[in-house]
Amino acid sequence: MASNSPMYSIPERFRRIENLHIVFWLLKDMSWALLWKPIGMFMIVPTLTVAILITYQTRKIKSELFHNLAVLFWIIANCSWMVLEFYETPDHYRYYTAIPFGIGMFFIAWFYLVELRKN
């Protein structure tokens, strides 16, 4: 059964970077869960760097851009939360991670409520 809808595909070089990003993110989160502070702190840099790279690479595809911006801010919030826990800051500071989480939600909401309706 053939479909007349256009095919969407991601270039292989982008897919490889996305897959590497998953590895970095998992290493960061596993280090957080196992309280491996040095590895967790180190993994912030490659995880965020690759998230920024992915967002930049997909900047011309609106749906990808908005979703990748949301993921980027999710990771920023996630990294912030991890650092706060590693350094045993007072619990109320964790609520500040809602700011980047909220920014990510804003990008998703904007895409679905504004950008998608333009088409």
PDB file of C-alpha atoms in Angstrom:
ATOM      1  CA  MET A   1       0.000   0.000   0.000  1.00  0.00           C
ATOM      2  CA  ALA A   2       1.770   3.150  -1.206  1.00  0.00           C
ATOM      3  CA  SER A   3       1.380   6.479   0.517  1.00  0.00           C
ATOM      4  CA  ASN A   4       1.250   9.810  -1.279  1.00  0.00           C
ATOM      5  CA  SER A   5       2.589  11.706   1.725  1.00  0.00           C
ATOM      6  CA  PRO A   6       6.114  13.073   1.416  1.00  0.00           C
ATOM      7  CA  MET A   7       8.898  11.025   2.973  1.00  0.00           C
ATOM      8  CA  TYR A   8      10.863  12.612   5.808  1.00  0.00           C
ATOM      9  CA  SER A   9      14.357  11.370   6.430  1.00  0.00           C
ATOM     10  CA  ILE A  10      17.281  12.476   8.537  1.00  0.00           C
ATOM     11  CA  PRO A  11      20.740  12.505   6.914  1.00  0.00           C
ATOM     12  CA  GLU A  12      22.921   9.658   8.168  1.00  0.00           C
ATOM     13  CA  ARG A  13      25.559  12.015   9.603  1.00  0.00           C
ATOM     14  CA  PHE A  14      22.849  13.702  11.711  1.00  0.00           C
ATOM     15  CA  ARG A  15      21.525  10.321  12.863  1.00  0.00           C
ATOM     16  CA  ARG A  16      25.005   9.229  13.985  1.00  0.00           C
ATOM     17  CA  ILE A  17      25.386  12.399  16.043  1.00  0.00           C
ATOM     18  CA  GLU A  18      21.914  11.880  17.567  1.00  0.00           C
ATOM     19  CA  ASN A  19      22.856   8.319  18.498  1.00  0.00           C
ATOM     20  CA  LEU A  20      26.108   9.534  20.072  1.00  0.00           C
ATOM     21  CA  HIS A  21      24.075  12.093  21.990  1.00  0.00           C
ATOM     22  CA  ILE A  22      21.985   9.305  23.501  1.00  0.00           C
ATOM     23  CA  VAL A  23      25.174   7.574  24.683  1.00  0.00           C
ATOM     24  CA  PHE A  24      26.439  10.787  26.320  1.00  0.00           C
ATOM     25  CA  TRP A  25      23.080  11.473  27.941  1.00  0.00           C
ATOM     26  CA  LEU A  26      22.817   7.917  29.303  1.00  0.00           C
ATOM     27  CA  LEU A  27      26.355   8.083  30.699  1.00  0.00           C
ATOM     28  CA  LYS A  28      25.532  11.387  32.395  1.00  0.00           C
ATOM     29  CA  ASP A  29      22.296  10.081  33.902  1.00  0.00           C
ATOM     30  CA  MET A  30      23.809   6.753  34.934  1.00  0.00           C
ATOM     31  CA  SER A  31      26.631   8.646  36.669  1.00  0.00           C
ATOM     32  CA  TRP A  32      24.027  10.735  38.456  1.00  0.00           C
ATOM     33  CA  ALA A  33      22.070   7.669  39.564  1.00  0.00           C
ATOM     34  CA  LEU A  34      25.224   5.910  40.790  1.00  0.00           C
ATOM     35  CA  LEU A  35      26.603   9.096  42.390  1.00  0.00           C
ATOM     36  CA  TRP A  36      29.713   9.117  40.214  1.00  0.00           C
ATOM     37  CA  LYS A  37      30.180  12.863  40.581  1.00  0.00           C
ATOM     38  CA  PRO A  38      33.362  13.362  38.463  1.00  0.00           C
ATOM     39  CA  ILE A  39      31.999  11.408  35.481  1.00  0.00           C
ATOM     40  CA  GLY A  40      28.568  12.992  35.754  1.00  0.00           C
ATOM     41  CA  MET A  41      30.038  16.490  35.909  1.00  0.00           C
ATOM     42  CA  PHE A  42      32.373  15.756  32.989  1.00  0.00           C
ATOM     43  CA  MET A  43      29.529  14.369  30.850  1.00  0.00           C
ATOM     44  CA  ILE A  44      27.640  17.667  31.052  1.00  0.00           C
ATOM     45  CA  VAL A  45      30.009  19.186  28.475  1.00  0.00           C
ATOM     46  CA  PRO A  46      29.688  16.611  25.667  1.00  0.00           C
ATOM     47  CA  THR A  47      25.971  16.113  26.311  1.00  0.00           C
ATOM     48  CA  LEU A  48      25.192  19.831  26.048  1.00  0.00           C
ATOM     49  CA  THR A  49      27.652  20.376  23.194  1.00  0.00           C
ATOM     50  CA  VAL A  50      26.068  17.685  21.058  1.00  0.00           C
ATOM     51  CA  ALA A  51      22.548  18.922  21.920  1.00  0.00           C
ATOM     52  CA  ILE A  52      23.557  22.397  20.713  1.00  0.00           C
ATOM     53  CA  LEU A  53      25.119  20.921  17.564  1.00  0.00           C
ATOM     54  CA  ILE A  54      21.983  18.906  16.769  1.00  0.00           C
ATOM     55  CA  THR A  55      19.814  21.980  17.298  1.00  0.00           C
ATOM     56  CA  TYR A  56      22.056  24.040  15.020  1.00  0.00           C
ATOM     57  CA  GLN A  57      22.122  21.364  12.309  1.00  0.00           C
ATOM     58  CA  THR A  58      18.334  21.143  12.203  1.00  0.00           C
ATOM     59  CA  ARG A  59      17.684  24.888  12.367  1.00  0.00           C
ATOM     60  CA  LYS A  60      16.165  24.988   8.860  1.00  0.00           C
ATOM     61  CA  ILE A  61      13.527  22.317   9.606  1.00  0.00           C
ATOM     62  CA  LYS A  62      11.018  24.014  11.923  1.00  0.00           C
ATOM     63  CA  SER A  63       9.607  20.872  13.521  1.00  0.00           C
ATOM     64  CA  GLU A  64      13.095  19.558  14.287  1.00  0.00           C
ATOM     65  CA  LEU A  65      14.329  22.934  15.484  1.00  0.00           C
ATOM     66  CA  PHE A  66      11.521  23.437  18.010  1.00  0.00           C
ATOM     67  CA  HIS A  67      11.723  19.871  19.318  1.00  0.00           C
ATOM     68  CA  ASN A  68      15.514  20.047  19.584  1.00  0.00           C
ATOM     69  CA  LEU A  69      15.290  23.380  21.416  1.00  0.00           C
ATOM     70  CA  ALA A  70      12.934  21.690  23.868  1.00  0.00           C
ATOM     71  CA  VAL A  71      15.393  18.807  24.307  1.00  0.00           C
ATOM     72  CA  LEU A  72      18.270  21.255  24.795  1.00  0.00           C
ATOM     73  CA  PHE A  73      16.440  23.038  27.613  1.00  0.00           C
ATOM     74  CA  TRP A  74      15.378  19.696  29.077  1.00  0.00           C
ATOM     75  CA  ILE A  75      19.053  18.705  29.259  1.00  0.00           C
ATOM     76  CA  ILE A  76      19.986  22.071  30.778  1.00  0.00           C
ATOM     77  CA  ALA A  77      17.349  21.524  33.469  1.00  0.00           C
ATOM     78  CA  ASN A  78      18.450  17.919  33.943  1.00  0.00           C
ATOM     79  CA  CYS A  79      22.127  18.896  34.304  1.00  0.00           C
ATOM     80  CA  SER A  80      21.239  21.679  36.743  1.00  0.00           C
ATOM     81  CA  TRP A  81      19.229  19.287  38.868  1.00  0.00           C
ATOM     82  CA  MET A  82      22.101  16.780  38.866  1.00  0.00           C
ATOM     83  CA  VAL A  83      24.618  19.427  39.973  1.00  0.00           C
ATOM     84  CA  LEU A  84      22.294  20.589  42.746  1.00  0.00           C
ATOM     85  CA  GLU A  85      21.995  17.025  44.028  1.00  0.00           C
ATOM     86  CA  PHE A  86      25.710  16.272  43.712  1.00  0.00           C
ATOM     87  CA  TYR A  87      26.581  19.308  45.811  1.00  0.00           C
ATOM     88  CA  GLU A  88      23.747  18.694  48.298  1.00  0.00           C
ATOM     89  CA  THR A  89      22.230  22.150  47.980  1.00  0.00           C
ATOM     90  CA  PRO A  90      19.047  22.905  49.905  1.00  0.00           C
ATOM     91  CA  ASP A  91      16.083  21.159  48.292  1.00  0.00           C
ATOM     92  CA  HIS A  92      14.223  24.348  47.395  1.00  0.00           C
ATOM     93  CA  TYR A  93      16.889  25.191  44.758  1.00  0.00           C
ATOM     94  CA  ARG A  94      15.675  22.250  42.702  1.00  0.00           C
ATOM     95  CA  TYR A  95      12.527  24.212  41.884  1.00  0.00           C
ATOM     96  CA  TYR A  96      14.626  26.589  39.778  1.00  0.00           C
ATOM     97  CA  THR A  97      15.107  23.759  37.301  1.00  0.00           C
ATOM     98  CA  ALA A  98      11.479  24.364  36.372  1.00  0.00           C
ATOM     99  CA  ILE A  99      12.672  27.469  34.468  1.00  0.00           C
ATOM    100  CA  PRO A 100      14.557  25.623  31.713  1.00  0.00           C
ATOM    101  CA  PHE A 101      11.931  22.841  31.760  1.00  0.00           C
ATOM    102  CA  GLY A 102       9.313  25.566  31.245  1.00  0.00           C
ATOM    103  CA  ILE A 103      11.290  27.141  28.408  1.00  0.00           C
ATOM    104  CA  GLY A 104      11.404  23.739  26.708  1.00  0.00           C
ATOM    105  CA  MET A 105       7.642  23.386  27.139  1.00  0.00           C
ATOM    106  CA  PHE A 106       7.224  26.867  25.675  1.00  0.00           C
ATOM    107  CA  PHE A 107       9.049  25.796  22.481  1.00  0.00           C
ATOM    108  CA  ILE A 108       6.861  22.694  22.155  1.00  0.00           C
ATOM    109  CA  ALA A 109       3.666  24.648  22.814  1.00  0.00           C
ATOM    110  CA  TRP A 110       4.699  27.363  20.354  1.00  0.00           C
ATOM    111  CA  PHE A 111       5.375  24.801  17.658  1.00  0.00           C
ATOM    112  CA  TYR A 112       2.047  22.997  18.045  1.00  0.00           C
ATOM    113  CA  LEU A 113      -0.137  26.018  18.747  1.00  0.00           C
ATOM    114  CA  VAL A 114       1.441  28.574  16.383  1.00  0.00           C
ATOM    115  CA  GLU A 115       3.869  27.130  13.843  1.00  0.00           C
ATOM    116  CA  LEU A 116       1.833  24.057  12.906  1.00  0.00           C
ATOM    117  CA  ARG A 117      -1.261  26.177  12.303  1.00  0.00           C
ATOM    118  CA  LYS A 118       0.611  28.368   9.812  1.00  0.00           C
ATOM    119  CA  ASN A 119       0.747  25.474   7.331  1.00  0.00           C
TER     120      ASN A 119
END
